[in-house]
CSV table of C-alpha atoms in Angstrom, one decimal:
chain,number,residue,atom,x,y,z
A,30,MET,CA,74.2,46.1,101.9
A,31,SER,CA,74.6,44.9,98.0
A,32,GLU,CA,77.9,44.3,96.5
A,33,ALA,CA,78.5,43.5,92.5
A,34,PHE,CA,81.0,42.8,90.2
A,35,VAL,CA,80.7,45.4,86.8
A,36,TYR,CA,82.5,44.8,83.8
A,37,THR,CA,83.5,48.2,82.1
A,38,THR,CA,86.3,50.4,81.0
A,39,PRO,CA,88.8,52.5,82.7
A,40,LEU,CA,87.0,55.3,81.3
A,41,ASP,CA,83.6,54.7,83.1
A,42,PRO,CA,82.9,57.6,85.1
A,43,ARG,CA,82.4,55.6,88.1
A,44,ALA,CA,86.0,54.3,88.1
A,45,ALA,CA,87.8,57.5,88.0
A,46,PRO,CA,87.4,58.3,91.8
A,47,LEU,CA,89.3,54.9,92.5
A,48,LEU,CA,91.9,55.3,89.9
A,49,GLU,CA,92.4,59.0,91.0
A,50,GLY,CA,93.1,57.2,94.4
A,51,LEU,CA,95.4,54.9,92.8
A,52,ALA,CA,97.1,57.7,91.3
A,53,HIS,CA,97.3,59.7,94.8
A,54,GLU,CA,98.8,56.6,96.4
A,55,TYR,CA,101.3,55.8,93.5
A,56,ALA,CA,102.7,59.8,93.8
A,57,THR,CA,102.9,59.5,97.6
A,58,ARG,CA,104.3,56.0,97.8
A,59,TYR,CA,106.7,56.2,94.8
A,60,GLY,CA,107.0,60.0,93.7
A,61,ASP,CA,110.5,60.1,95.2
A,62,VAL,CA,112.0,57.3,93.0
A,63,LEU,CA,110.2,56.0,90.4
A,64,ARG,CA,108.7,58.7,87.8
A,65,GLU,CA,111.3,60.7,85.5
A,66,PRO,CA,110.3,64.0,84.6
A,67,GLY,CA,108.1,64.3,81.2
A,68,GLU,CA,106.9,60.5,82.0
A,69,PRO,CA,103.2,59.9,82.3
A,70,ARG,CA,101.9,58.9,85.3
A,71,GLU,CA,101.9,54.9,86.2
A,72,ILE,CA,98.0,55.1,86.2
A,73,ASP,CA,98.3,56.8,82.7
A,74,ARG,CA,100.9,54.3,80.9
A,75,TYR,CA,98.4,51.8,79.4
A,76,PRO,CA,95.4,53.0,77.0
A,77,ALA,CA,92.1,51.5,77.9
A,78,HIS,CA,91.4,49.5,74.9
A,79,LEU,CA,94.2,47.1,76.4
A,80,PHE,CA,91.4,46.5,79.3
A,81,ALA,CA,88.9,45.2,76.9
A,82,PRO,CA,87.7,42.3,75.3
A,83,PRO,CA,88.6,39.8,74.0
A,84,HIS,CA,92.5,40.1,75.3
A,85,GLY,CA,91.9,42.0,78.5
A,86,ASN,CA,89.1,43.0,80.9
A,87,PHE,CA,88.4,45.8,83.8
A,88,VAL,CA,85.9,45.2,86.5
A,89,LEU,CA,84.5,47.2,89.2
A,90,LEU,CA,83.4,45.7,92.2
A,91,LEU,CA,80.4,48.2,93.5
A,92,ARG,CA,79.0,48.4,96.8
A,93,ASP,CA,75.2,49.8,96.9
A,94,GLY,CA,76.3,51.4,93.3
A,95,VAL,CA,79.5,53.0,94.4
A,96,ALA,CA,82.8,51.7,93.1
A,97,VAL,CA,84.6,50.4,96.3
A,98,GLY,CA,87.3,48.4,94.3
A,99,GLY,CA,88.5,47.2,90.8
A,100,GLY,CA,91.1,46.0,88.7
A,101,ALA,CA,92.1,44.9,85.2
A,102,PHE,CA,94.1,42.5,83.2
A,103,MET,CA,95.7,42.8,79.9
A,104,ARG,CA,97.3,39.9,77.2
A,105,HIS,CA,100.5,39.2,77.9
A,106,ASP,CA,100.9,36.3,75.9
A,107,GLU,CA,98.8,33.8,73.9
A,108,ARG,CA,98.6,31.9,77.6
A,109,THR,CA,99.2,34.5,79.7
A,110,ALA,CA,97.2,37.4,81.2
A,111,GLU,CA,98.6,40.3,83.4
A,112,LEU,CA,97.1,41.9,86.2
A,113,LYS,CA,96.9,45.9,86.7
A,114,ARG,CA,95.1,47.9,88.9
A,115,VAL,CA,93.8,45.8,91.7
A,116,TRP,CA,92.6,48.5,94.1
A,117,THR,CA,90.3,49.0,96.9
A,118,HIS,CA,89.0,52.3,98.2
A,119,HIS,CA,91.6,53.8,100.5
A,120,ALA,CA,88.8,54.1,103.3
A,121,LEU,CA,87.8,50.9,102.9
A,122,ARG,CA,90.8,48.7,103.5
A,123,ARG,CA,91.1,45.5,105.7
A,124,GLN,CA,87.6,44.3,104.6
A,125,GLY,CA,88.7,41.7,102.0
A,126,LEU,CA,87.7,43.4,99.2
A,127,ALA,CA,91.3,43.0,97.5
A,128,LYS,CA,90.9,39.2,97.5
A,129,LYS,CA,87.2,39.7,96.2
A,130,VAL,CA,88.5,41.4,93.2
A,131,LEU,CA,91.6,39.0,92.5
A,132,LEU,CA,89.8,35.9,93.0
A,133,GLU,CA,86.7,37.5,90.5
A,134,LEU,CA,90.1,38.4,87.9
A,135,GLU,CA,91.4,35.2,88.3
A,136,ALA,CA,88.0,33.7,87.3
A,137,GLN,CA,87.8,36.2,84.6
A,138,VAL,CA,91.0,35.3,83.3
A,139,LEU,CA,90.3,31.7,82.8
A,140,ARG,CA,86.6,32.4,81.2
A,141,GLN,CA,88.5,34.4,78.7
A,142,GLY,CA,90.8,31.5,78.0
A,143,TYR,CA,94.4,32.2,79.9
A,144,GLU,CA,96.1,29.6,82.0
A,145,ARG,CA,98.6,31.7,83.5
A,146,ILE,CA,98.7,35.3,85.9
A,147,CYS,CA,101.6,37.5,85.9
A,148,LEU,CA,102.0,40.6,87.1
A,149,THR,CA,104.4,43.5,89.3
A,150,THR,CA,103.7,45.2,92.3
A,151,GLY,CA,106.0,48.2,93.9
A,152,PHE,CA,108.4,47.5,96.4
A,153,ARG,CA,106.5,49.7,98.8
A,154,GLN,CA,103.6,47.7,98.9
A,155,PRO,CA,103.6,45.1,101.4
A,156,GLU,CA,100.0,44.7,101.4
A,157,ALA,CA,100.0,43.8,97.9
A,158,VAL,CA,102.8,41.4,98.5
A,159,ALA,CA,101.0,39.6,101.2
A,160,LEU,CA,97.6,39.3,99.1
A,161,TYR,CA,99.4,37.6,96.4
A,162,LEU,CA,101.8,35.5,98.5
A,163,GLY,CA,98.7,34.3,100.4
A,164,HIS,CA,96.8,33.5,97.0
A,165,GLY,CA,99.3,30.9,95.6
A,166,TYR,CA,101.4,33.3,93.5
A,167,THR,CA,105.0,32.7,93.1
A,168,ALA,CA,107.4,35.6,94.0
A,169,LEU,CA,110.3,35.6,91.2
A,170,PHE,CA,112.5,37.9,93.3
A,171,GLY,CA,114.7,36.9,95.9
A,172,PRO,CA,113.2,36.8,99.5
A,173,VAL,CA,116.2,38.5,101.1
A,174,ALA,CA,116.4,41.2,98.6
A,175,ASP,CA,116.4,44.8,99.9
A,176,PRO,CA,113.0,45.7,98.8
A,177,GLU,CA,114.4,48.9,97.4
A,178,THR,CA,116.2,47.5,95.0
A,179,PRO,CA,114.7,45.8,92.7
A,180,ARG,CA,111.8,48.2,92.5
A,181,LYS,CA,109.4,45.9,90.9
A,182,LEU,CA,108.3,42.7,92.4
A,183,PRO,CA,107.3,40.2,89.7
A,184,PHE,CA,104.8,37.6,90.7
A,185,GLU,CA,103.1,34.6,88.6
A,186,LYS,CA,100.6,31.7,89.1
A,187,GLU,CA,99.8,28.9,87.0
A,188,LEU,CA,95.5,28.8,87.1
A,189,VAL,CA,93.8,25.6,87.5
A,190,VAL,CA,91.4,25.0,84.4
A,191,PRO,CA,88.0,23.2,85.6
A,192,LEU,CA,87.8,20.1,83.2
A,193,ALA,CA,84.5,21.3,82.0
A,194,GLN,CA,85.9,24.4,80.8
A,195,SER,CA,89.3,23.3,79.5
A,196,GLU,CA,87.2,20.8,77.1
A,197,ALA,CA,84.6,23.0,76.1
A,198,ALA,CA,85.7,26.8,76.2
A,199,PRO,CA,87.3,28.5,72.9
A,200,ARG,CA,90.3,30.1,73.4
A,201,HIS,CA,90.1,34.1,74.2
A,202,ALA,CA,86.0,33.9,74.7
A,203,GLU,CA,83.6,36.7,74.9
A,204,ALA,CA,83.8,38.5,78.3
A,205,VAL,CA,81.1,37.1,80.8
A,206,GLN,CA,78.6,40.0,81.9
A,207,ARG,CA,77.6,40.7,85.0
């Protein structure tokens, strides 16, 4: 069994099953509360170009050539990237894949010159909340708030820039391909 990260685009055919699974997950967890009639599905709210270098990126975690996880980020502001679509195949959960994707995205965010990450996750995704809290993200919502009230749960994290990178890397450098 071999695993590799591949930087690509949400339009890559290998990403389609994961993104459809994510769309299904959003629909089953949130279909009754978040989407207004006529609005695009959450998965379709952001065009692919926002997840392209130099301001963003999209990564797939391939296992034996098949996408088992993935994620993306886009520019939030000059020093901040916003994570989107951190996801693993529904049948492969609890194997640490989301952690692998999160760590790879953090490394790529740094390689592209950002110093901070922000993100939101849904109020019906306790697995995601635990992932982010367990990896040093600060919750920007009250821990005693009724989870049905805020709807979107924001997080942030200041990244530690390695000394060698902070001295030598240009801002928003070309994406490193693996």
